[in-house]
Each structure stands twice: as structure tokens, then as C-alpha cells.
Amino acid sequence: MKFVVNISRLFEEIDEYIKVNEIKKNNTTLLYIVDNEAYISGFGFTVEGFKSLSALYISAKESFLYNVNLKQLNAIKIRDITSMKGMILRILKAPDGSRKLGLYNEHDTHLPYNSIPIILDTNSHNLKAMQNLLPLDKKIGENSFQQPDLIGFDDI
């Protein structure tokens, strides 16, 4: 599986996401990849802890759910970020079955710039919870609007 993300936006989203105390305390998040979209989710499988990632491109043939250590992800140092538009992320599987999230510089797509271990989440309860949150998240996105000012200044 491979996906391309806007790297500066991804780290902004992770910084925003990690500020939630319960997520920070657990230090683990779920990375859910489905239908050419990527989401991260934290504590209690609530809509508030379910966030869409700004992915530019995703190639996935089926839904996948991974456990990711947030501190390790947040600790990745990105060099030359100003000259990069995106970063390629790939799920790499070793011969022993272990997995890593490989981060590739857009200028060198053969060798990963960095990698962190991730774990395929095979818990059907977790996958079902993510599948249940997906339509709720999309519904909230469709219903989001900006509230007009309660005090009108037209008559001043």
C-alpha cells in the first residue's frame, strides 16, 4: 500500500491531534485506510477522535487498520521540507511479518527517508468501530457550516 500526503499539512494535523489529552496519554492511534482515504482515530472510537488526513493519493485494494505510536511519528525529523510538496508513505512488510511505515522523500522514492514500526490491527471490534464512524464523520462534514453573526451591524 502506498499513499502520498502533503507533508506540512500532515504534521499540522498530527500536532493538532496529539494535543487531545486522552490521545496523548494513550500514545497510540489507529491509522484507518479505506476507499482511497486515510483517517486517524484515538480514544474510545468517538467522532471527536476520528480525523481525516489530507492524502493526495492512496492506492489500497482493501480496508486496513494499523496501530501507530504517536510519539514515534511525531518525532520524525523532516529535512528540506520547504522544497517538498509531498511525501510518500508506504506500508512495508518484512519477511518475519512485522510492518513499518516507510517515509520517502519525493526526490528519492527507492529508499525510505525514515521508518517507524506499525502493527496491523486484526481486532474485528476495532475495524467495525472505524467502519461505523466513517459515515458519521462524512455526515458531520456535510452539515458543517459557518454560523452567521448573532448581532447584525447592517443598521449601524
PDB file of C-alpha atoms in Angstrom:
ATOM      1  CA  MET A   1       0.000   0.000   0.000  1.00  0.00           C
ATOM      2  CA  LYS A   2       1.225   3.484  -0.828  1.00  0.00           C
ATOM      3  CA  PHE A   3      -0.125   6.933  -0.146  1.00  0.00           C
ATOM      4  CA  VAL A   4       1.128  10.431  -0.805  1.00  0.00           C
ATOM      5  CA  VAL A   5       0.449  13.199   1.691  1.00  0.00           C
ATOM      6  CA  ASN A   6       1.022  16.925   1.890  1.00  0.00           C
ATOM      7  CA  ILE A   7       3.799  16.655   4.474  1.00  0.00           C
ATOM      8  CA  SER A   8       3.406  20.028   6.166  1.00  0.00           C
ATOM      9  CA  ARG A   9      -0.380  19.530   6.441  1.00  0.00           C
ATOM     10  CA  LEU A  10       0.110  16.002   7.820  1.00  0.00           C
ATOM     11  CA  PHE A  11       2.352  17.204  10.635  1.00  0.00           C
ATOM     12  CA  GLU A  12      -0.032  20.100  11.385  1.00  0.00           C
ATOM     13  CA  GLU A  13      -2.858  17.549  11.681  1.00  0.00           C
ATOM     14  CA  ILE A  14      -0.779  15.287  13.934  1.00  0.00           C
ATOM     15  CA  ASP A  15       0.228  18.228  16.156  1.00  0.00           C
ATOM     16  CA  GLU A  16      -3.415  19.260  16.444  1.00  0.00           C
ATOM     17  CA  TYR A  17      -4.495  15.697  17.109  1.00  0.00           C
ATOM     18  CA  ILE A  18      -1.852  14.925  19.745  1.00  0.00           C
ATOM     19  CA  LYS A  19      -2.995  17.906  21.857  1.00  0.00           C
ATOM     20  CA  VAL A  20      -6.086  15.948  22.963  1.00  0.00           C
ATOM     21  CA  ASN A  21      -5.115  14.711  26.441  1.00  0.00           C
ATOM     22  CA  GLU A  22      -6.631  11.244  26.160  1.00  0.00           C
ATOM     23  CA  ILE A  23      -4.938  10.626  22.834  1.00  0.00           C
ATOM     24  CA  LYS A  24      -1.610  11.924  24.152  1.00  0.00           C
ATOM     25  CA  LYS A  25      -1.934   9.732  27.249  1.00  0.00           C
ATOM     26  CA  ASN A  26      -2.638   6.556  25.248  1.00  0.00           C
ATOM     27  CA  ASN A  27       0.211   7.351  22.817  1.00  0.00           C
ATOM     28  CA  THR A  28      -1.370   5.013  20.281  1.00  0.00           C
ATOM     29  CA  THR A  29      -3.613   5.876  17.420  1.00  0.00           C
ATOM     30  CA  LEU A  30      -5.282   3.865  14.736  1.00  0.00           C
ATOM     31  CA  LEU A  31      -4.497   4.536  11.095  1.00  0.00           C
ATOM     32  CA  TYR A  32      -7.527   3.524   9.027  1.00  0.00           C
ATOM     33  CA  ILE A  33      -7.200   3.339   5.248  1.00  0.00           C
ATOM     34  CA  VAL A  34     -10.355   2.795   3.212  1.00  0.00           C
ATOM     35  CA  ASP A  35     -11.712   3.838  -0.193  1.00  0.00           C
ATOM     36  CA  ASN A  36      -8.729   5.993  -1.097  1.00  0.00           C
ATOM     37  CA  GLU A  37      -8.984   7.930   2.165  1.00  0.00           C
ATOM     38  CA  ALA A  38      -6.905   7.828   5.348  1.00  0.00           C
ATOM     39  CA  TYR A  39      -8.073   8.539   8.893  1.00  0.00           C
ATOM     40  CA  ILE A  40      -6.529   8.551  12.328  1.00  0.00           C
ATOM     41  CA  SER A  41      -8.574   7.706  15.374  1.00  0.00           C
ATOM     42  CA  GLY A  42      -7.876   7.717  19.053  1.00  0.00           C
ATOM     43  CA  PHE A  43      -9.614   7.093  22.326  1.00  0.00           C
ATOM     44  CA  GLY A  44     -12.996   5.433  22.665  1.00  0.00           C
ATOM     45  CA  PHE A  45     -13.807   5.406  18.958  1.00  0.00           C
ATOM     46  CA  THR A  46     -15.761   8.660  19.073  1.00  0.00           C
ATOM     47  CA  VAL A  47     -16.319  11.020  16.184  1.00  0.00           C
ATOM     48  CA  GLU A  48     -14.252  13.670  18.004  1.00  0.00           C
ATOM     49  CA  GLY A  49     -11.231  11.363  17.938  1.00  0.00           C
ATOM     50  CA  PHE A  50     -11.695  10.437  14.254  1.00  0.00           C
ATOM     51  CA  LYS A  51      -9.822  12.712  11.853  1.00  0.00           C
ATOM     52  CA  SER A  52      -9.377  12.602   8.099  1.00  0.00           C
ATOM     53  CA  LEU A  53      -5.811  13.015   6.827  1.00  0.00           C
ATOM     54  CA  SER A  54      -5.014  15.216   3.853  1.00  0.00           C
ATOM     55  CA  ALA A  55      -3.901  12.499   1.474  1.00  0.00           C
ATOM     56  CA  LEU A  56      -3.093  13.494  -2.102  1.00  0.00           C
ATOM     57  CA  TYR A  57      -3.130   9.908  -3.399  1.00  0.00           C
ATOM     58  CA  ILE A  58      -3.802   6.471  -1.909  1.00  0.00           C
ATOM     59  CA  SER A  59      -3.521   3.059  -3.525  1.00  0.00           C
ATOM     60  CA  ALA A  60      -5.266   0.455  -1.392  1.00  0.00           C
ATOM     61  CA  LYS A  61      -7.225  -2.543  -2.617  1.00  0.00           C
ATOM     62  CA  GLU A  62      -8.998  -3.125   0.687  1.00  0.00           C
ATOM     63  CA  SER A  63      -9.510  -1.569   4.105  1.00  0.00           C
ATOM     64  CA  PHE A  64      -6.611  -1.710   6.542  1.00  0.00           C
ATOM     65  CA  LEU A  65      -6.280  -0.737  10.178  1.00  0.00           C
ATOM     66  CA  TYR A  66      -2.917  -0.168  11.866  1.00  0.00           C
ATOM     67  CA  ASN A  67      -1.746   0.807  15.348  1.00  0.00           C
ATOM     68  CA  VAL A  68       0.770   3.664  15.272  1.00  0.00           C
ATOM     69  CA  ASN A  69       2.880   5.043  18.108  1.00  0.00           C
ATOM     70  CA  LEU A  70       2.196   8.797  18.061  1.00  0.00           C
ATOM     71  CA  LYS A  71       5.433   9.802  19.800  1.00  0.00           C
ATOM     72  CA  GLN A  72       7.488   7.957  17.192  1.00  0.00           C
ATOM     73  CA  LEU A  73       5.509   9.508  14.358  1.00  0.00           C
ATOM     74  CA  ASN A  74       5.736  12.981  15.850  1.00  0.00           C
ATOM     75  CA  ALA A  75       9.492  12.609  16.489  1.00  0.00           C
ATOM     76  CA  ILE A  76      10.349  12.149  12.809  1.00  0.00           C
ATOM     77  CA  LYS A  77      12.598  14.956  11.653  1.00  0.00           C
ATOM     78  CA  ILE A  78      11.956  16.106   8.124  1.00  0.00           C
ATOM     79  CA  ARG A  79      14.794  17.836   6.327  1.00  0.00           C
ATOM     80  CA  ASP A  80      14.302  20.180   3.405  1.00  0.00           C
ATOM     81  CA  ILE A  81      10.546  20.411   3.984  1.00  0.00           C
ATOM     82  CA  THR A  82      10.294  23.730   2.158  1.00  0.00           C
ATOM     83  CA  SER A  83      11.286  22.231  -1.172  1.00  0.00           C
ATOM     84  CA  MET A  84       8.954  19.239  -0.884  1.00  0.00           C
ATOM     85  CA  LYS A  85       5.307  19.204  -1.948  1.00  0.00           C
ATOM     86  CA  GLY A  86       4.514  15.770  -0.647  1.00  0.00           C
ATOM     87  CA  MET A  87       5.923  12.711   0.997  1.00  0.00           C
ATOM     88  CA  ILE A  88       5.250   9.119   0.042  1.00  0.00           C
ATOM     89  CA  LEU A  89       4.250   6.786   2.858  1.00  0.00           C
ATOM     90  CA  ARG A  90       4.382   3.035   2.289  1.00  0.00           C
ATOM     91  CA  ILE A  91       3.464   0.124   4.487  1.00  0.00           C
ATOM     92  CA  LEU A  92       6.495  -2.171   4.350  1.00  0.00           C
ATOM     93  CA  LYS A  93       6.225  -5.821   5.353  1.00  0.00           C
ATOM     94  CA  ALA A  94       9.351  -7.695   6.465  1.00  0.00           C
ATOM     95  CA  PRO A  95       9.875 -11.427   5.850  1.00  0.00           C
ATOM     96  CA  ASP A  96       9.141 -12.078   9.549  1.00  0.00           C
ATOM     97  CA  GLY A  97       5.690 -10.448   9.137  1.00  0.00           C
ATOM     98  CA  SER A  98       6.493  -7.242  11.013  1.00  0.00           C
ATOM     99  CA  ARG A  99       5.453  -3.973   9.398  1.00  0.00           C
ATOM    100  CA  LYS A 100       6.885  -0.483   9.185  1.00  0.00           C
ATOM    101  CA  LEU A 101       5.574   2.790   7.913  1.00  0.00           C
ATOM    102  CA  GLY A 102       8.249   3.951   5.473  1.00  0.00           C
ATOM    103  CA  LEU A 103       8.519   7.663   4.715  1.00  0.00           C
ATOM    104  CA  TYR A 104      10.005   8.523   1.343  1.00  0.00           C
ATOM    105  CA  ASN A 105      11.287  11.859   0.130  1.00  0.00           C
ATOM    106  CA  GLU A 106       9.575  12.763  -3.143  1.00  0.00           C
ATOM    107  CA  HIS A 107      13.022  13.089  -4.738  1.00  0.00           C
ATOM    108  CA  ASP A 108      14.118   9.547  -3.761  1.00  0.00           C
ATOM    109  CA  THR A 109      11.313   7.016  -3.991  1.00  0.00           C
ATOM    110  CA  HIS A 110      13.556   3.942  -3.731  1.00  0.00           C
ATOM    111  CA  LEU A 111      14.965   4.229  -0.214  1.00  0.00           C
ATOM    112  CA  PRO A 112      12.870   5.324   2.769  1.00  0.00           C
ATOM    113  CA  TYR A 113      13.939   8.554   4.428  1.00  0.00           C
ATOM    114  CA  ASN A 114      12.808   7.194   7.769  1.00  0.00           C
ATOM    115  CA  SER A 115      10.516   4.471   9.114  1.00  0.00           C
ATOM    116  CA  ILE A 116       8.594   3.651  12.258  1.00  0.00           C
ATOM    117  CA  PRO A 117       7.136   0.328  13.342  1.00  0.00           C
ATOM    118  CA  ILE A 118       3.389  -0.151  12.982  1.00  0.00           C
ATOM    119  CA  ILE A 119       1.166  -3.098  13.823  1.00  0.00           C
ATOM    120  CA  LEU A 120      -1.653  -4.468  11.682  1.00  0.00           C
ATOM    121  CA  ASP A 121      -4.756  -4.342  13.897  1.00  0.00           C
ATOM    122  CA  THR A 122      -6.667  -7.579  13.397  1.00  0.00           C
ATOM    123  CA  ASN A 123      -9.219  -6.864  16.116  1.00  0.00           C
ATOM    124  CA  SER A 124     -12.562  -7.055  14.292  1.00  0.00           C
ATOM    125  CA  HIS A 125     -14.158  -4.866  17.001  1.00  0.00           C
ATOM    126  CA  ASN A 126     -11.739  -2.010  16.194  1.00  0.00           C
ATOM    127  CA  LEU A 127     -12.322  -2.332  12.449  1.00  0.00           C
ATOM    128  CA  LYS A 128     -16.101  -2.383  12.956  1.00  0.00           C
ATOM    129  CA  ALA A 129     -15.860   0.750  15.143  1.00  0.00           C
ATOM    130  CA  MET A 130     -13.940   2.560  12.390  1.00  0.00           C
ATOM    131  CA  GLN A 131     -16.477   1.456   9.775  1.00  0.00           C
ATOM    132  CA  ASN A 132     -19.275   2.821  11.979  1.00  0.00           C
ATOM    133  CA  LEU A 133     -17.530   6.186  12.436  1.00  0.00           C
ATOM    134  CA  LEU A 134     -16.903   6.754   8.738  1.00  0.00           C
ATOM    135  CA  PRO A 135     -20.498   7.665   7.769  1.00  0.00           C
ATOM    136  CA  LEU A 136     -20.843   9.829  10.902  1.00  0.00           C
ATOM    137  CA  ASP A 137     -17.693  11.768  10.009  1.00  0.00           C
ATOM    138  CA  LYS A 138     -18.884  12.312   6.443  1.00  0.00           C
ATOM    139  CA  LYS A 139     -22.295  13.459   7.718  1.00  0.00           C
ATOM    140  CA  ILE A 140     -20.674  15.976  10.077  1.00  0.00           C
ATOM    141  CA  GLY A 141     -18.527  17.261   7.207  1.00  0.00           C
ATOM    142  CA  GLU A 142     -21.601  17.750   5.003  1.00  0.00           C
ATOM    143  CA  ASN A 143     -23.505  19.562   7.767  1.00  0.00           C
ATOM    144  CA  SER A 144     -20.689  21.855   8.826  1.00  0.00           C
ATOM    145  CA  PHE A 145     -21.401  25.498   8.171  1.00  0.00           C
ATOM    146  CA  GLN A 146     -20.342  28.864   9.448  1.00  0.00           C
ATOM    147  CA  GLN A 147     -22.772  30.395  11.866  1.00  0.00           C
ATOM    148  CA  PRO A 148     -23.738  33.952  10.942  1.00  0.00           C
ATOM    149  CA  ASP A 149     -23.204  36.727  13.453  1.00  0.00           C
ATOM    150  CA  LEU A 150     -25.962  36.898  16.024  1.00  0.00           C
ATOM    151  CA  ILE A 151     -25.640  40.667  16.193  1.00  0.00           C
ATOM    152  CA  GLY A 152     -26.206  42.470  12.909  1.00  0.00           C
ATOM    153  CA  PHE A 153     -24.137  45.511  12.099  1.00  0.00           C
ATOM    154  CA  ASP A 154     -26.042  46.480   8.933  1.00  0.00           C
ATOM    155  CA  ASP A 155     -28.118  49.134  10.695  1.00  0.00           C
ATOM    156  CA  ILE A 156     -25.169  50.970  12.293  1.00  0.00           C
TER     157      ILE A 156
END
